[in-house]
Amino acid sequence: MAQVKMKYGIDLGTTNSAICKMENGDPCIRKTDFLKDTLPSCVSFTKKKVVKVGDSAYNDLRQDKSKATKKWSKLNENVFIEFKRTMGLNTPYESSNMDCSFSSEELSSEVLKALKSFISDDTINAAIITIPAKFKADQIAATKRAATLAGIEHCELLQEPIAASMAYGLSSAQKGGMWLVFDFGGGTFDAALLKVEDGIMQVKDTEGDNYLGGKNLDYAVVDEIIVPYIQENYVIDEILSDDMKKQILRDAMKFYAEQAKNQLSFKSQCDITSQLDEFGEDDEGAEVELDMVVTQQQIKEVVTPIFQKAINICKDLLQRNNLQGSDLDSLILVGGPTYSPVLREMLKEQITPNVDTSVDPMTAVAKGAALYASGIDSEVKDEIKAGTIALELSYESSSVETMEFVSIKLLPNECSGTIPSKLFVEFTRNDNGWSSGKLEINEIGDVVECQLMEGKANAFALTAYDEKGSLIPCFPNEVNIMQGIVVGNAVLPYNIGIEVHDRSQNRDAFIPLKGLEKNQPIPAIGVRNGLKTPKQLRPGVTTDNMVIPIYQGESNTEGTSAI
Ligand code: ADP
Ligand code: MG
């Protein structure tokens, strides 16, 4: 088996997902079947038992929601979204068309398979997949299972805010200070405070709201703009007084609201028009149709209070870290709704003028994941082709220096075919701006000093020659070193502790272990002294064992029941 660097980064999002491949040192987003950068994280099962993923599944959802207004009753569900919310739980998603139910990780694996299918020139069995900074152990395990189900045998996880910061950090001149990643997604909001020193980044603290996202904006547009329009033009009092019918109406209108909201990030006004026969009838039998104009000013009034909630969360996060908005060197925008000019203005006024708009908020996470991937070793099982020279390379895959040492040696036992009596190698940087010249190597090894371009993912091609100067295939044949950013140690996203019996109160309570508090850099060691076991544990007696469950808890959970 040989070692190569990973190439793929995947943003497995609640609402949208994306895949990015490292190509010659650059993270390149791969287009979906609809030629878009992102794929809706949506899975649909048809009557013919065909699985659809992405935009075609999302269109099915839209049609189902419109159809439901014709009878004002809900249809059987065969289209699923937002299953990332239930990662690690045993929530079943029942499909009447398939006569069975699916778990969150099975649906997620369909999304991963679809993303893999967009890379037709490669089979992907190793990738970096991003997860929210707050994902717990069970959610992490479920994400890994989804990857395995999708045939990604070697999957490593990276926190979304770190990924976004990598995409940002590489392109930016800003290499240090306090950064705030503001990730407003489709259904969740996550804020992460990062400390960056000499390009080394570390998540310091996180906060968020699992029920705040673009969806809230869409329903606000439905409730405050679209439903009032329908009320003016139709009679829908009965529909609105019935909770189920009202929800069916709101769900159908949400798609129109979303379209308008998204367009109004770039235009001053837009039309909302529905097709003939799209919706059902009002209380008096008139077919409901939409034909209206929405302005940016109208949207502004509707979205402002929702965005304000996210801004308030950031203010609290800053405050508890004794920081002010003015202490931030950069505020990084992530997530579709951050295209909104209304939000960008609010952030500049209330948090910091340093709002960075240089990275695309919809693809930053996937790009950062691919950049990170390029520094992670992965084993390839493919047999090395006949006549190939096997090499061992070792080097730091990210660096804040402008040159980096790569040690290289020949692995004679793993070479296939004959090894020339003299072997030479040459490193060439992908911009052709630097090359090492031919260096003779052997099994003792040597060190090559590689010149790095600043603020970039540097890729070096490796070529091997015999003494006559003929090319000899070698493996690995590339080296990737990222200059300018380094991922610091991850930190604990929760307090880690155990449950102990509190005699004074005669009950069991969760206590965090000293050293394993939230935001401690890992690896970390926890200590708790002065506890007694409920029964005797004699050394060497195998039947004397005690199970100690480990729990993770928020900062305010000390003293509560672990369950
Ligand atoms: P997630 O991280 O949850 O997968 P995304 O970052 O993909 O979510 O964001 C999805 C949300 O972004 C949706 O609510 C979508 O309507 C919204 N969105 C997409 N494009 C725009 C836009 N141009 N303006 C405003 N919102 C947008
Ligand atoms: Mg996201």
Short mmCIF file of C-alpha atoms in Angstrom, two decimals, residues 87-480:
data_model
loop_
_atom_site.label_atom_id
_atom_site.label_comp_id
_atom_site.label_asym_id
_atom_site.label_seq_id
_atom_site.Cartn_x
_atom_site.Cartn_y
_atom_site.Cartn_z
CA MET A 87 -27.96 12.44 12.73
CA GLY A 88 -27.19 9.95 15.45
CA LEU A 89 -30.83 9.54 16.52
CA ASN A 90 -32.97 6.62 15.47
CA THR A 91 -35.52 8.79 13.67
CA PRO A 92 -37.13 6.74 10.87
CA TYR A 93 -37.98 8.46 7.57
CA GLU A 94 -40.83 6.39 6.21
CA SER A 95 -41.34 6.24 2.48
CA SER A 96 -44.68 4.85 1.29
CA ASN A 97 -43.29 4.35 -2.22
CA MET A 98 -40.46 2.19 -0.93
CA ASP A 99 -42.52 0.46 1.78
CA CYS A 100 -39.75 0.96 4.26
CA SER A 101 -38.03 3.56 6.34
CA PHE A 102 -34.60 5.13 6.12
CA SER A 103 -32.29 6.45 8.77
CA SER A 104 -30.65 9.83 8.72
CA GLU A 105 -27.33 8.31 7.82
CA GLU A 106 -28.79 6.27 4.98
CA LEU A 107 -30.32 9.39 3.46
CA SER A 108 -27.05 11.26 3.99
CA SER A 109 -25.18 8.48 2.26
CA GLU A 110 -27.42 8.99 -0.81
CA VAL A 111 -26.33 12.63 -0.86
CA LEU A 112 -22.69 11.56 -0.61
CA LYS A 113 -23.15 9.03 -3.40
CA ALA A 114 -24.67 11.73 -5.61
CA LEU A 115 -21.75 14.06 -4.89
CA LYS A 116 -19.30 11.28 -5.73
CA SER A 117 -21.10 10.70 -9.03
CA PHE A 118 -20.23 14.22 -10.18
CA ILE A 119 -16.58 13.19 -10.31
CA SER A 120 -16.64 10.89 -13.29
CA ASP A 121 -12.88 10.65 -13.77
CA ASP A 122 -12.01 9.18 -10.38
CA THR A 123 -13.30 6.77 -7.77
CA ILE A 124 -13.44 8.44 -4.41
CA ASN A 125 -12.69 6.32 -1.39
CA ALA A 126 -11.12 8.98 0.78
CA ALA A 127 -12.48 12.41 1.66
CA ILE A 128 -12.73 15.07 4.32
CA ILE A 129 -16.34 15.66 5.40
CA THR A 130 -17.27 18.72 7.41
CA ILE A 131 -19.44 18.76 10.52
CA PRO A 132 -20.80 21.54 12.74
CA ALA A 133 -18.43 22.51 15.54
CA LYS A 134 -21.08 21.40 18.02
CA PHE A 135 -21.62 17.87 16.71
CA LYS A 136 -21.58 15.34 19.55
CA ALA A 137 -19.96 11.90 19.56
CA ASP A 138 -23.10 10.08 18.32
CA GLN A 139 -23.62 12.59 15.49
CA ILE A 140 -19.98 12.24 14.49
CA ALA A 141 -20.23 8.45 14.49
CA ALA A 142 -23.39 8.59 12.34
CA THR A 143 -21.66 10.87 9.83
CA LYS A 144 -18.82 8.38 9.56
CA ARG A 145 -21.30 5.55 9.00
CA ALA A 146 -22.95 7.57 6.21
CA ALA A 147 -19.53 7.93 4.57
CA THR A 148 -18.88 4.19 4.84
CA LEU A 149 -22.30 3.43 3.33
CA ALA A 150 -21.38 5.69 0.42
CA GLY A 151 -18.13 3.81 -0.14
CA ILE A 152 -15.86 6.45 1.36
CA GLU A 153 -13.66 4.09 3.32
CA HIS A 154 -11.27 6.67 4.66
CA CYS A 155 -13.21 9.63 5.92
CA GLU A 156 -11.92 12.28 8.26
CA LEU A 157 -14.03 15.01 9.74
CA LEU A 158 -13.31 18.72 9.98
CA GLN A 159 -15.29 21.39 11.77
CA GLU A 160 -17.21 23.67 9.39
CA PRO A 161 -15.90 26.99 10.81
CA ILE A 162 -12.31 25.77 10.52
CA ALA A 163 -12.95 24.73 6.93
CA ALA A 164 -14.44 28.12 6.07
CA SER A 165 -11.53 29.88 7.76
CA MET A 166 -9.04 27.86 5.75
CA ALA A 167 -10.69 28.90 2.49
CA TYR A 168 -10.67 32.46 3.72
CA GLY A 169 -7.22 32.41 5.32
CA LEU A 170 -5.49 31.18 2.25
CA SER A 171 -6.81 33.92 0.00
CA SER A 172 -6.52 36.69 2.53
CA ALA A 173 -3.60 38.88 3.44
CA GLN A 174 -4.90 38.72 7.00
CA LYS A 175 -2.96 35.96 8.77
CA GLY A 176 -3.72 36.61 12.38
CA GLY A 177 -6.01 37.97 15.02
CA MET A 178 -9.53 37.13 16.12
CA TRP A 179 -11.88 35.92 13.43
CA LEU A 180 -15.61 35.36 13.70
CA VAL A 181 -17.18 32.83 11.36
CA PHE A 182 -20.83 33.80 10.87
CA ASP A 183 -22.53 30.75 9.36
CA PHE A 184 -26.20 31.36 8.65
CA GLY A 185 -27.40 28.22 6.85
CA GLY A 186 -30.77 26.98 5.69
CA GLY A 187 -32.00 25.93 9.11
CA THR A 188 -29.22 26.52 11.60
CA PHE A 189 -27.03 29.36 12.74
CA ASP A 190 -23.47 28.82 14.00
CA ALA A 191 -21.04 31.42 15.20
CA ALA A 192 -17.44 30.45 15.89
CA LEU A 193 -14.72 32.57 17.34
CA LEU A 194 -11.26 31.68 16.09
CA LYS A 195 -7.90 32.77 17.28
CA VAL A 196 -5.33 32.90 14.51
CA GLU A 197 -1.65 33.35 15.29
CA ASP A 198 0.93 33.28 12.51
CA GLY A 199 -1.55 31.42 10.35
CA ILE A 200 -2.28 28.79 13.00
CA MET A 201 -6.01 28.68 13.66
CA GLN A 202 -7.93 27.38 16.59
CA VAL A 203 -11.61 27.50 17.48
CA LYS A 204 -11.88 29.38 20.78
CA ASP A 205 -15.59 29.31 21.43
CA THR A 206 -18.82 28.59 19.62
CA GLU A 207 -22.47 29.45 19.99
CA GLY A 208 -25.51 29.04 17.81
CA ASP A 209 -29.18 28.38 17.35
CA ASN A 210 -30.28 25.08 15.86
CA TYR A 211 -33.59 26.54 14.78
CA LEU A 212 -32.54 29.75 13.08
CA GLY A 213 -31.80 29.85 9.37
CA GLY A 214 -32.93 30.71 5.87
CA LYS A 215 -36.09 28.70 6.43
CA ASN A 216 -37.22 31.19 9.08
CA LEU A 217 -36.71 34.00 6.56
CA ASP A 218 -38.78 32.13 3.96
CA TYR A 219 -41.71 31.55 6.31
CA ALA A 220 -41.55 35.17 7.45
CA VAL A 221 -41.89 36.25 3.80
CA VAL A 222 -44.82 33.82 3.48
CA ASP A 223 -46.58 35.10 6.60
CA GLU A 224 -45.89 38.79 6.19
CA ILE A 225 -45.98 39.30 2.42
CA ILE A 226 -47.51 36.39 0.50
CA VAL A 227 -50.39 35.35 2.79
CA PRO A 228 -51.57 38.99 3.18
CA TYR A 229 -51.55 39.27 -0.64
CA ILE A 230 -53.69 36.14 -0.93
CA GLN A 231 -56.04 37.46 1.75
CA GLU A 232 -56.50 40.65 -0.24
CA ASN A 233 -57.33 38.80 -3.42
CA TYR A 234 -59.08 35.64 -2.24
CA VAL A 235 -61.21 34.36 0.61
CA ILE A 236 -59.08 32.06 2.77
CA ASP A 237 -60.42 32.65 6.29
CA GLU A 238 -61.51 29.02 6.64
CA ILE A 239 -58.15 27.72 5.41
CA LEU A 240 -56.29 29.95 7.85
CA SER A 241 -58.47 28.91 10.78
CA ASP A 242 -57.60 25.24 10.26
CA ASP A 243 -54.04 24.61 11.46
CA MET A 244 -53.36 21.77 9.06
CA LYS A 245 -54.68 23.61 6.00
CA LYS A 246 -52.84 26.73 6.99
CA GLN A 247 -49.59 24.77 7.21
CA ILE A 248 -50.22 23.22 3.78
CA LEU A 249 -50.69 26.71 2.35
CA ARG A 250 -47.55 28.03 4.04
CA ASP A 251 -45.46 25.07 2.87
CA ALA A 252 -46.56 25.53 -0.74
CA MET A 253 -45.83 29.25 -0.63
CA LYS A 254 -42.42 28.77 0.97
CA PHE A 255 -40.83 27.90 -2.39
CA TYR A 256 -42.03 31.18 -3.90
CA ALA A 257 -40.84 33.08 -0.85
CA GLU A 258 -37.41 31.47 -1.08
CA GLN A 259 -37.03 32.30 -4.75
CA ALA A 260 -38.00 35.92 -4.15
CA LYS A 261 -35.75 36.23 -1.12
CA ASN A 262 -32.76 34.86 -3.02
CA GLN A 263 -33.29 37.09 -6.03
CA LEU A 264 -33.67 40.14 -3.82
CA SER A 265 -30.11 39.65 -2.55
CA PHE A 266 -29.06 40.93 -5.95
CA LYS A 267 -32.04 42.88 -7.36
CA SER A 268 -34.13 45.76 -6.03
CA GLN A 269 -37.43 44.06 -6.83
CA CYS A 270 -38.80 40.83 -8.23
CA ASP A 271 -42.04 39.25 -9.42
CA ILE A 272 -43.75 36.29 -7.82
CA THR A 273 -45.99 34.57 -10.33
CA SER A 274 -47.44 31.08 -10.12
CA GLN A 275 -48.43 28.80 -12.98
CA LEU A 276 -52.04 28.17 -13.89
CA ASP A 277 -53.35 25.12 -12.01
CA GLU A 278 -50.45 25.27 -9.53
CA PHE A 279 -52.53 25.61 -6.34
CA GLY A 280 -55.95 24.55 -5.13
CA GLU A 281 -59.00 26.72 -4.53
CA ASP A 282 -59.91 29.27 -1.88
CA ASP A 283 -62.92 29.01 0.48
CA GLU A 284 -65.25 30.05 -2.35
CA GLY A 285 -63.87 27.84 -5.11
CA ALA A 286 -61.65 30.37 -6.87
CA GLU A 287 -58.27 29.03 -7.93
CA VAL A 288 -55.47 30.71 -6.02
CA GLU A 289 -52.82 32.34 -8.18
CA LEU A 290 -49.89 34.57 -7.35
CA ASP A 291 -49.01 37.61 -9.42
CA MET A 292 -47.24 40.15 -7.27
CA VAL A 293 -44.15 42.30 -6.98
CA VAL A 294 -41.89 42.25 -3.92
CA THR A 295 -39.31 44.95 -3.23
CA GLN A 296 -36.05 44.87 -1.35
CA GLN A 297 -37.50 47.35 1.14
CA GLN A 298 -40.37 44.94 1.93
CA ILE A 299 -37.93 42.08 2.42
CA LYS A 300 -35.74 44.22 4.62
CA GLU A 301 -38.54 44.78 7.11
CA VAL A 302 -39.33 41.08 7.25
CA VAL A 303 -35.81 39.69 7.57
CA THR A 304 -34.30 42.29 9.90
CA PRO A 305 -35.69 40.88 13.19
CA ILE A 306 -34.58 37.36 12.25
CA PHE A 307 -31.04 38.39 11.34
CA GLN A 308 -30.99 40.43 14.56
CA LYS A 309 -31.32 37.21 16.58
CA ALA A 310 -28.13 35.88 14.98
CA ILE A 311 -26.32 39.15 15.60
CA ASN A 312 -27.37 39.08 19.25
CA ILE A 313 -25.90 35.58 19.59
CA CYS A 314 -22.60 36.93 18.23
CA LYS A 315 -22.70 39.82 20.66
CA ASP A 316 -23.15 37.41 23.57
CA LEU A 317 -20.35 35.21 22.28
CA LEU A 318 -18.01 38.19 22.04
CA GLN A 319 -19.00 39.47 25.44
CA ARG A 320 -18.36 36.22 27.26
CA ASN A 321 -14.89 36.19 25.70
CA ASN A 322 -14.30 39.78 26.82
CA LEU A 323 -14.24 41.01 23.26
CA GLN A 324 -15.95 43.74 21.32
CA GLY A 325 -16.81 43.79 17.64
CA SER A 326 -13.96 46.21 17.13
CA ASP A 327 -11.52 43.53 18.37
CA LEU A 328 -12.37 41.33 15.39
CA ASP A 329 -9.87 41.34 12.57
CA SER A 330 -12.28 39.64 10.29
CA LEU A 331 -15.87 38.49 10.11
CA ILE A 332 -16.24 35.63 7.65
CA LEU A 333 -19.60 35.09 5.97
CA VAL A 334 -20.78 31.53 5.39
CA GLY A 335 -24.16 30.21 4.22
CA GLY A 336 -26.61 31.25 1.49
CA PRO A 337 -28.53 33.92 3.43
CA THR A 338 -25.30 35.87 4.05
CA TYR A 339 -25.56 37.08 0.44
CA SER A 340 -28.23 39.40 1.79
CA PRO A 341 -27.17 43.07 1.58
CA VAL A 342 -29.50 43.76 4.51
CA LEU A 343 -27.55 41.38 6.74
CA ARG A 344 -24.16 42.63 5.56
CA GLU A 345 -25.15 46.19 6.43
CA MET A 346 -26.43 45.15 9.88
CA LEU A 347 -23.18 43.31 10.64
CA LYS A 348 -21.07 46.27 9.59
CA GLU A 349 -23.10 48.62 11.76
CA GLN A 350 -23.40 46.42 14.83
CA ILE A 351 -20.33 44.16 14.93
CA THR A 352 -17.41 45.24 12.75
CA PRO A 353 -16.70 47.02 9.49
CA ASN A 354 -14.30 44.12 8.72
CA VAL A 355 -16.97 41.98 7.06
CA ASP A 356 -15.18 39.83 4.53
CA THR A 357 -16.99 39.07 1.30
CA SER A 358 -14.03 37.64 -0.60
CA VAL A 359 -15.03 33.97 -0.37
CA ASP A 360 -18.25 32.61 -1.83
CA PRO A 361 -20.43 31.83 1.22
CA MET A 362 -22.05 28.79 -0.40
CA THR A 363 -18.81 26.98 -1.25
CA ALA A 364 -16.29 28.19 1.35
CA VAL A 365 -16.76 25.14 3.58
CA ALA A 366 -16.24 22.58 0.80
CA LYS A 367 -13.21 24.49 -0.51
CA GLY A 368 -11.64 24.64 2.93
CA ALA A 369 -12.28 20.93 3.38
CA ALA A 370 -10.45 20.17 0.13
CA LEU A 371 -7.52 22.38 1.17
CA TYR A 372 -7.34 20.52 4.46
CA ALA A 373 -7.62 17.20 2.61
CA SER A 374 -4.51 18.01 0.61
CA GLY A 375 -2.51 17.77 3.82
CA ILE A 376 -3.87 14.43 5.01
CA ASP A 377 -2.29 11.12 4.14
CA SER A 378 -4.43 8.40 2.75
CA GLU A 379 -3.52 4.90 1.74
CA VAL A 380 -4.17 3.73 -1.77
CA LYS A 381 -4.87 0.09 -2.20
CA ASP A 382 -4.30 0.07 -5.95
CA GLU A 383 -1.41 -2.09 -6.88
CA ILE A 384 1.55 -0.07 -7.94
CA LYS A 385 1.93 -0.38 -11.70
CA ALA A 386 4.75 -2.55 -13.00
CA GLY A 387 8.08 -0.81 -13.34
CA THR A 388 7.24 1.84 -10.73
CA ILE A 389 9.72 3.04 -8.15
CA ALA A 390 8.29 3.29 -4.63
CA LEU A 391 9.35 6.29 -2.55
CA GLU A 392 8.76 7.38 0.99
CA LEU A 393 8.15 11.09 1.46
CA SER A 394 7.73 12.88 4.72
CA TYR A 395 7.03 16.53 5.27
CA GLU A 396 4.74 18.99 7.03
CA SER A 397 1.71 19.48 4.82
CA SER A 398 1.08 23.02 6.00
CA SER A 399 3.60 25.64 6.84
CA VAL A 400 3.96 29.26 7.73
CA GLU A 401 7.55 29.30 6.44
CA THR A 402 8.49 30.09 2.85
CA MET A 403 10.43 26.88 2.44
CA GLU A 404 9.89 23.42 3.78
CA PHE A 405 12.09 20.33 4.01
CA VAL A 406 10.80 17.18 2.34
CA SER A 407 12.64 14.00 3.18
CA ILE A 408 12.66 11.36 0.50
CA LYS A 409 13.95 7.83 0.29
CA LEU A 410 13.71 4.81 -1.92
CA LEU A 411 11.73 1.80 -0.69
CA PRO A 412 13.51 -1.00 -2.58
CA ASN A 413 11.25 -3.77 -1.24
CA GLU A 414 8.10 -2.10 -2.54
CA CYS A 415 9.35 -1.25 -6.02
CA SER A 416 7.99 -3.32 -8.88
CA GLY A 417 10.51 -4.08 -11.58
CA THR A 418 14.21 -3.38 -11.59
CA ILE A 419 15.70 -0.47 -9.75
CA PRO A 420 18.30 1.43 -11.80
CA SER A 421 21.79 1.48 -10.36
CA LYS A 422 21.55 5.24 -9.97
CA LEU A 423 18.26 6.98 -9.33
CA PHE A 424 17.56 10.69 -9.64
CA VAL A 425 14.47 12.69 -8.71
CA GLU A 426 13.34 16.22 -9.44
CA PHE A 427 10.66 18.31 -7.71
CA THR A 428 8.89 20.88 -9.91
CA ARG A 429 6.43 23.38 -8.47
CA ASN A 430 3.16 23.48 -10.44
CA ASP A 431 3.60 27.12 -11.51
CA ASN A 432 7.00 26.10 -12.95
CA GLY A 433 8.51 28.89 -10.88
CA TRP A 434 10.86 26.60 -9.00
CA SER A 435 12.46 23.23 -9.38
CA SER A 436 14.93 21.29 -7.29
CA GLY A 437 17.10 20.12 -10.16
CA LYS A 438 18.00 16.42 -10.39
CA LEU A 439 19.08 14.91 -7.10
CA GLU A 440 20.43 11.45 -6.64
CA ILE A 441 18.61 9.43 -4.01
CA ASN A 442 18.91 5.99 -2.49
CA GLU A 443 17.43 3.97 0.35
CA ILE A 444 19.27 5.98 2.99
CA GLY A 445 17.38 9.05 1.91
CA ASP A 446 17.93 12.74 1.50
CA VAL A 447 16.27 16.04 2.28
CA VAL A 448 15.03 18.48 -0.32
CA GLU A 449 14.40 22.12 0.50
CA CYS A 450 11.21 23.12 -1.35
CA GLN A 451 10.49 26.78 -2.05
CA LEU A 452 6.88 27.74 -1.30
CA MET A 453 4.67 30.42 -2.83
CA GLU A 454 3.10 32.47 -0.07
CA GLY A 455 -0.58 32.14 0.81
CA LYS A 456 -1.21 29.23 -1.54
CA ALA A 457 -1.58 25.49 -1.70
CA ASN A 458 1.73 24.53 -3.32
CA ALA A 459 1.78 21.39 -5.45
CA PHE A 460 5.07 19.83 -6.56
CA ALA A 461 5.32 17.18 -9.23
CA LEU A 462 7.95 14.53 -8.70
CA THR A 463 9.79 12.94 -11.61
CA ALA A 464 12.35 10.14 -11.41
CA TYR A 465 15.11 9.31 -13.88
CA ASP A 466 17.79 6.67 -14.35
CA GLU A 467 21.41 7.53 -15.05
CA LYS A 468 20.73 7.80 -18.78
CA GLY A 469 18.07 10.41 -18.10
CA SER A 470 15.13 8.15 -19.03
CA LEU A 471 11.91 8.77 -17.10
CA ILE A 472 10.90 6.10 -14.62
CA PRO A 473 7.40 6.09 -13.14
CA CYS A 474 7.47 6.72 -9.41
CA PHE A 475 4.96 6.71 -6.60
CA PRO A 476 3.97 8.98 -4.87
CA ASN A 477 4.57 11.50 -7.60
CA GLU A 478 3.34 14.66 -5.95
CA VAL A 479 3.81 16.73 -2.82
CA ASN A 480 1.30 19.27 -1.53
#
